[in-house]
Coordinates of C-alpha atoms and ligand atoms in Angstrom, one line a residue:
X4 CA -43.8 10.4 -55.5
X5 CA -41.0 8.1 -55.0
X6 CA -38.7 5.9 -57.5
X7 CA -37.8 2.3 -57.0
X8 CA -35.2 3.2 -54.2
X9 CA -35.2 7.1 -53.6
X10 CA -37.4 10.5 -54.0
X11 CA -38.1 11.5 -57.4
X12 CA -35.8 14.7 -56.7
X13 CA -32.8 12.5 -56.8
X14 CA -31.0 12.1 -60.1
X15 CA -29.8 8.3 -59.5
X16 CA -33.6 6.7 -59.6
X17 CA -33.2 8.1 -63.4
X18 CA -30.3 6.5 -64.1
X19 CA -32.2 3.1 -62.2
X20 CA -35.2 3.6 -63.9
X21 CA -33.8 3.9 -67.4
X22 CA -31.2 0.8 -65.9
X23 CA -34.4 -0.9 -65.0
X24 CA -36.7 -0.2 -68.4
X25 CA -33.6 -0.3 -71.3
X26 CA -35.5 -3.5 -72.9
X27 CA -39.5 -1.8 -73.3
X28 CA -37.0 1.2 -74.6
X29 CA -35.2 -1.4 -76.9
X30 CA -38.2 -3.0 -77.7
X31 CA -40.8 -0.2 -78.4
X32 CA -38.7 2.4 -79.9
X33 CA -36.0 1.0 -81.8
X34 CA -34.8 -1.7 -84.7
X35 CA -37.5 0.2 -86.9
X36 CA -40.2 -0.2 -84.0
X37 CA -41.1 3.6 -84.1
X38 CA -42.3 5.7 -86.9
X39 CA -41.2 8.9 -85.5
X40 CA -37.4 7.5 -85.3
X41 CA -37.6 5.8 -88.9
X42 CA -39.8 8.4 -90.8
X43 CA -38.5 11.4 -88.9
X44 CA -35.5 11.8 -86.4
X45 CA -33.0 9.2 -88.2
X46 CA -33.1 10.9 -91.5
X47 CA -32.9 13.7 -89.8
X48 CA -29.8 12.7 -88.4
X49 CA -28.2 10.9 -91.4
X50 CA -28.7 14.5 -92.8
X51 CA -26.9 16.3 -90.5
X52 CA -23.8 14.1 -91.0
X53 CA -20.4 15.2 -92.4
X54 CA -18.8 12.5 -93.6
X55 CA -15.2 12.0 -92.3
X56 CA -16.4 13.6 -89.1
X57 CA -15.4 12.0 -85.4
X58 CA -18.8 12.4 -84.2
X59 CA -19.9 11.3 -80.2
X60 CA -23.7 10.3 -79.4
X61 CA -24.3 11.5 -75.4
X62 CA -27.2 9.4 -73.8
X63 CA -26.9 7.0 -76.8
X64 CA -29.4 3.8 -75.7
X65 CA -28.4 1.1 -77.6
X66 CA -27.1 3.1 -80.4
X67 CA -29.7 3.5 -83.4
X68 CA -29.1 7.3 -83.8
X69 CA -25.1 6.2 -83.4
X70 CA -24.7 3.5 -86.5
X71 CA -26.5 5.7 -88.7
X72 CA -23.7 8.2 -87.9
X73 CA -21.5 5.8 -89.5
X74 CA -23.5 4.8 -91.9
X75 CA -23.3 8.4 -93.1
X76 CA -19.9 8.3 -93.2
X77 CA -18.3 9.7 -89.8
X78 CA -14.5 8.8 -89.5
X79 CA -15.3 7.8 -85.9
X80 CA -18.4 7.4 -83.6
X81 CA -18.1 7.1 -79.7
X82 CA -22.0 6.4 -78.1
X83 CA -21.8 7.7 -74.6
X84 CA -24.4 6.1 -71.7
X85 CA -24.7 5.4 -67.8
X86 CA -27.2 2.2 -68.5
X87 CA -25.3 -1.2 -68.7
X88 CA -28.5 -2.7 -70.4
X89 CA -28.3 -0.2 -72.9
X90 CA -24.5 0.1 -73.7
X91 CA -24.5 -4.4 -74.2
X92 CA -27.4 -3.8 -76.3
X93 CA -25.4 -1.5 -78.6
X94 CA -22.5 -3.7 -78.6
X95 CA -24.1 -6.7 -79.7
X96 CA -25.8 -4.7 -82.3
X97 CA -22.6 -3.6 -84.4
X98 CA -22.3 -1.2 -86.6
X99 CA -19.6 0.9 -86.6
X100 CA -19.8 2.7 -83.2
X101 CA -17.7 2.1 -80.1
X102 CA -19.4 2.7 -76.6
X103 CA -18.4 3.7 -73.1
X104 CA -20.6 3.9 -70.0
X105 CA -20.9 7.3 -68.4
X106 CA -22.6 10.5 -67.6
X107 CA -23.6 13.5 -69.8
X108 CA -22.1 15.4 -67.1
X109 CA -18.8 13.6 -67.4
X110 CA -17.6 12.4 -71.0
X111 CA -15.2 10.6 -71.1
X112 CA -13.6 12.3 -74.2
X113 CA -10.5 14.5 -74.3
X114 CA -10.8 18.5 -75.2
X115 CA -11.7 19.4 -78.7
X116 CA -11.2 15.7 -79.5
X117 CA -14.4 15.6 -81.5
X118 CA -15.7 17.5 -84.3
X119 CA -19.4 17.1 -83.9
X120 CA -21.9 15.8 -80.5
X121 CA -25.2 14.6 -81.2
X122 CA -28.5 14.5 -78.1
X123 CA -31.1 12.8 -78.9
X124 CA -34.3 12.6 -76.5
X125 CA -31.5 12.6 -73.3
X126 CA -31.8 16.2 -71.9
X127 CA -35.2 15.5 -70.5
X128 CA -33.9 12.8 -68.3
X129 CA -30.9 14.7 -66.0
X130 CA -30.8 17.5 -63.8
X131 CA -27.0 19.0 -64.4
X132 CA -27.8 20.9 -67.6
X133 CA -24.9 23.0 -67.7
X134 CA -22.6 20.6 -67.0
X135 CA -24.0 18.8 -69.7
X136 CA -23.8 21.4 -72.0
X137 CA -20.4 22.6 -70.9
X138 CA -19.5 19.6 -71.4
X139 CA -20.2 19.0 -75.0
X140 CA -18.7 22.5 -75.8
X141 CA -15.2 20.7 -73.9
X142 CA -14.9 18.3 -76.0
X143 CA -15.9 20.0 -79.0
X144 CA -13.5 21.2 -81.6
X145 CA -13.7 25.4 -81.8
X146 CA -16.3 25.8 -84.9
X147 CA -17.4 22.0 -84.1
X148 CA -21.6 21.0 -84.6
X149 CA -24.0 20.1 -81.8
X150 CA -27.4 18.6 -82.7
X151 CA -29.9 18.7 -79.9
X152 CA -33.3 16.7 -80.4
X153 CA -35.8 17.5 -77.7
X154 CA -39.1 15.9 -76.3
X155 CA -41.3 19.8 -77.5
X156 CA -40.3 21.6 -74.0
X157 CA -43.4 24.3 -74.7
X158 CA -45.9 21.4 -76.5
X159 CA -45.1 17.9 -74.8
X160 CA -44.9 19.9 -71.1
X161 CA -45.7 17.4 -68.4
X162 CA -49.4 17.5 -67.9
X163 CA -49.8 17.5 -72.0
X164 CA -52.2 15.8 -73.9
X165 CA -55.9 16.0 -76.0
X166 CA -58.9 16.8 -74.3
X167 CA -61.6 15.6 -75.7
X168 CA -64.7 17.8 -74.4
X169 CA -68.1 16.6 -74.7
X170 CA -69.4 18.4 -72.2
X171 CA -69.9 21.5 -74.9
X172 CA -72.2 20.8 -77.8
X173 CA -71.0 20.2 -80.6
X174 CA -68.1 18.3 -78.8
X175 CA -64.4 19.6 -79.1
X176 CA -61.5 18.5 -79.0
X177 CA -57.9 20.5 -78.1
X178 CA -54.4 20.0 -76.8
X179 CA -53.9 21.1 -73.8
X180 CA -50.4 22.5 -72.3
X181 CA -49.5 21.7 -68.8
X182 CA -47.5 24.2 -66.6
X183 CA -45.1 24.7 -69.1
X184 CA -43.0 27.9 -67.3
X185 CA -42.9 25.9 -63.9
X186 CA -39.7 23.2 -63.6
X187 CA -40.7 20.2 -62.3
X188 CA -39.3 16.8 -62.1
X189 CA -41.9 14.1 -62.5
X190 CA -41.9 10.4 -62.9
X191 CA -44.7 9.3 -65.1
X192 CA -45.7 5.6 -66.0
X193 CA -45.3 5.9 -69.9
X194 CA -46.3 2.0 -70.0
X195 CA -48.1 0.0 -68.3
X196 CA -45.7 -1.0 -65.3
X197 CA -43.1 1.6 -66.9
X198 CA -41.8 3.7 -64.9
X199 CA -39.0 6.9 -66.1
X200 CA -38.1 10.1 -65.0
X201 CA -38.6 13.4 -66.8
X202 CA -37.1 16.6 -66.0
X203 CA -39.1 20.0 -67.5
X204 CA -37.9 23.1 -68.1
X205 CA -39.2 25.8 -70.6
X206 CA -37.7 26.3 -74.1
X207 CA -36.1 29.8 -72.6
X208 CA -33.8 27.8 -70.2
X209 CA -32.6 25.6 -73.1
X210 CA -31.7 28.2 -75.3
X211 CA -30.2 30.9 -72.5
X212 CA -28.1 28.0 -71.1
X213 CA -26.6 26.7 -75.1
X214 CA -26.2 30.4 -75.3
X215 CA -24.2 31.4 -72.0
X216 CA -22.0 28.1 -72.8
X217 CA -20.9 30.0 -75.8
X218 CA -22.8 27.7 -78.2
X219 CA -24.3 29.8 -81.6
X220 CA -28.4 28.5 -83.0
X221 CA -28.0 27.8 -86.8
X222 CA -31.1 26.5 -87.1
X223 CA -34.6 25.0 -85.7
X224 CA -36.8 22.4 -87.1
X225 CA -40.4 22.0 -85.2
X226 CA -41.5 19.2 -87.9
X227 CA -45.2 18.1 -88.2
X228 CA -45.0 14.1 -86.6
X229 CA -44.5 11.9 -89.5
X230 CA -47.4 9.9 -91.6
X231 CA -46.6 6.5 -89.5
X232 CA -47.1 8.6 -86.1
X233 CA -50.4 10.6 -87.4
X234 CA -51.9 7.1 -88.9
X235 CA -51.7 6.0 -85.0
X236 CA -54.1 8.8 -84.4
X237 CA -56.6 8.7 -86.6
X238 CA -59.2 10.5 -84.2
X239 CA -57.1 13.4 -83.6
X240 CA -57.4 15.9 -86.8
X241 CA -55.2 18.6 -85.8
X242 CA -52.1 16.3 -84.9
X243 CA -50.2 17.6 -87.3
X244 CA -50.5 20.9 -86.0
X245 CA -48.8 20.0 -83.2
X246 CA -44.6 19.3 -83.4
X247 CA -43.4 16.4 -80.5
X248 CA -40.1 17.0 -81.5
X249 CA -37.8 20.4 -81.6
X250 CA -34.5 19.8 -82.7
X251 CA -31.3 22.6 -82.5
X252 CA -28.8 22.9 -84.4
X253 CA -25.9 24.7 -83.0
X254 CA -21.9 25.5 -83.7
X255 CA -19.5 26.1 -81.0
X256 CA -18.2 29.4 -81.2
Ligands
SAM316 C1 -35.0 8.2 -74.6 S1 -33.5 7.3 -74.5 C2 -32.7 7.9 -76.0 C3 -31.6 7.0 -76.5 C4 -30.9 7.4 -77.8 N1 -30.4 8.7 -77.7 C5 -31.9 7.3 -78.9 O1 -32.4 8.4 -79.4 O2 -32.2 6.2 -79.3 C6 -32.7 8.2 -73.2 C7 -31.3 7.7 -72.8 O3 -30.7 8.7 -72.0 C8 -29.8 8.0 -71.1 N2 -29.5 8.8 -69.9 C9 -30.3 9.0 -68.8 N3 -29.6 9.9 -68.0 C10 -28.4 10.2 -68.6 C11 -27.3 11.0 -68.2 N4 -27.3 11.6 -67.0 N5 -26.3 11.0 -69.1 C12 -26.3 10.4 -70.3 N6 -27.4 9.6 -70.7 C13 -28.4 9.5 -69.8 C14 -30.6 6.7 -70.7 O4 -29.8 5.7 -70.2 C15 -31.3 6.4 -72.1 O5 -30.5 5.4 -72.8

């Protein structure tokens, strides 16, 4: 498969697609458009925050995870992204952050300038993992928090999804997993016309490459998706059985 100007191997139709698609993002998942960001993954966040904190959001969009960073009460927040659409969008919005356009693989923050790096739904989407990661621990403060919040890599597996089986009697109804220990890079129309790039790689390779980059687990949260989410899916009993989001939270060593 190819993207709008290269294979789907090359990391820059990522960066074009998300370039290309920042407004459905804008449009369908933030400004209290989503329930699993409003019900679920902000409070989250706003939990997570210490307040007095210099805090930096990687991959920030247009910067709804980064003002309720200030909100909370963060001394400073810096929202970090390659996409033009999305960094304008956050500055027009306000509310407390400051942002700069660049790379996850290249922030543009000093070393140990920050005591706390927040990821939310980016990881997915680029290739470099451990420069990512090494990254974050760079600019990290020794003892500072990272917060990672990941698309499920064992449950949400490209290839993912219900099955709905009514070729048994009675009928039934699972989730099925995709090839969840292969990598693959896959770009998937996620709306009608909506085109972005996904990166997979199992659970293992998350956690081995935090680890190696001298980053220490404090805890993981597999929630249940929230009521607004499960309301969506009112055919789908077990839903709740099944987390979409897997969030880390780790401390530089
Ligand atoms: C799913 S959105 C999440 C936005 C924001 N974190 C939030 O939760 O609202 C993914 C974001 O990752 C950004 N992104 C893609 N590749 C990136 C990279 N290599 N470095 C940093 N951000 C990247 C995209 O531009 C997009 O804004």
């Amino acid at each position: 498969m190819t993207g709008p100007t290269g294979a789907v191997g090359d990391p820059g139709v990522g960066r074009e697609l998300w370039e290309a698609h920042a407004g459905w993002w804008q449009d369908h998942f933030t400004d209290g458009a989503d329930p699993e960001y409003e019900e679920q993954i902000l409070p989250l966040v706003a939990a997570w925050v210490r307040p007095g904190d210099r805090v930096c959001e990687v991959g920030c969009g247009e910067g709804q995870v980064a003002r309720v960073v200030s909100r909370a009460g963060a001394a400073s927040v810096v929202g970090v992204d390659p996409s033009l659409n999305q960094v304008a969008a956050g500055v027009a919005r306000a509310g407390g952050p400051v942002y700069v356009r660049a790379d996850a693989e290249h922030l543009p923050l000093g070393d140990g300038s920050v005591d706390a790096v927040v990821v939310c739904l980016v990881y997915e989407h680029l290739d470099a993992i451990d420069a990512a990661v090494a990254e974050v621990v760079r600019v990290l403060v020794p003892g500072g928090r990272f917060l990672l919040m990941l698309n499920h890599p064992l449950l949400q597996t490209p290839g993912s999804g219900w099955v709905d089986d009514h070729l048994v009697d009675p009928p039934e109804q699972y989730w099925q997993v995709g090839d969840y220990l292969e990598p693959a890079v896959v770009v998937e129309e996620v709306a009608k016309g909506v085109h972005i790039r996904f990166v997979h790689r199992p659970l293992g390779v998350y956690l081995n490459t935090l680890a190696d980059a001298g980053l220490v687990l404090e805890r993981v949260d597999e929630p249940s998706p929230p009521p607004g989410f499960l309301a969506a899916a009112p055919g789908y009993e077990s839903a709740r059985h099944i987390p979409r989001l897997l969030a880390l939270s780790l401390r530089r060593s």
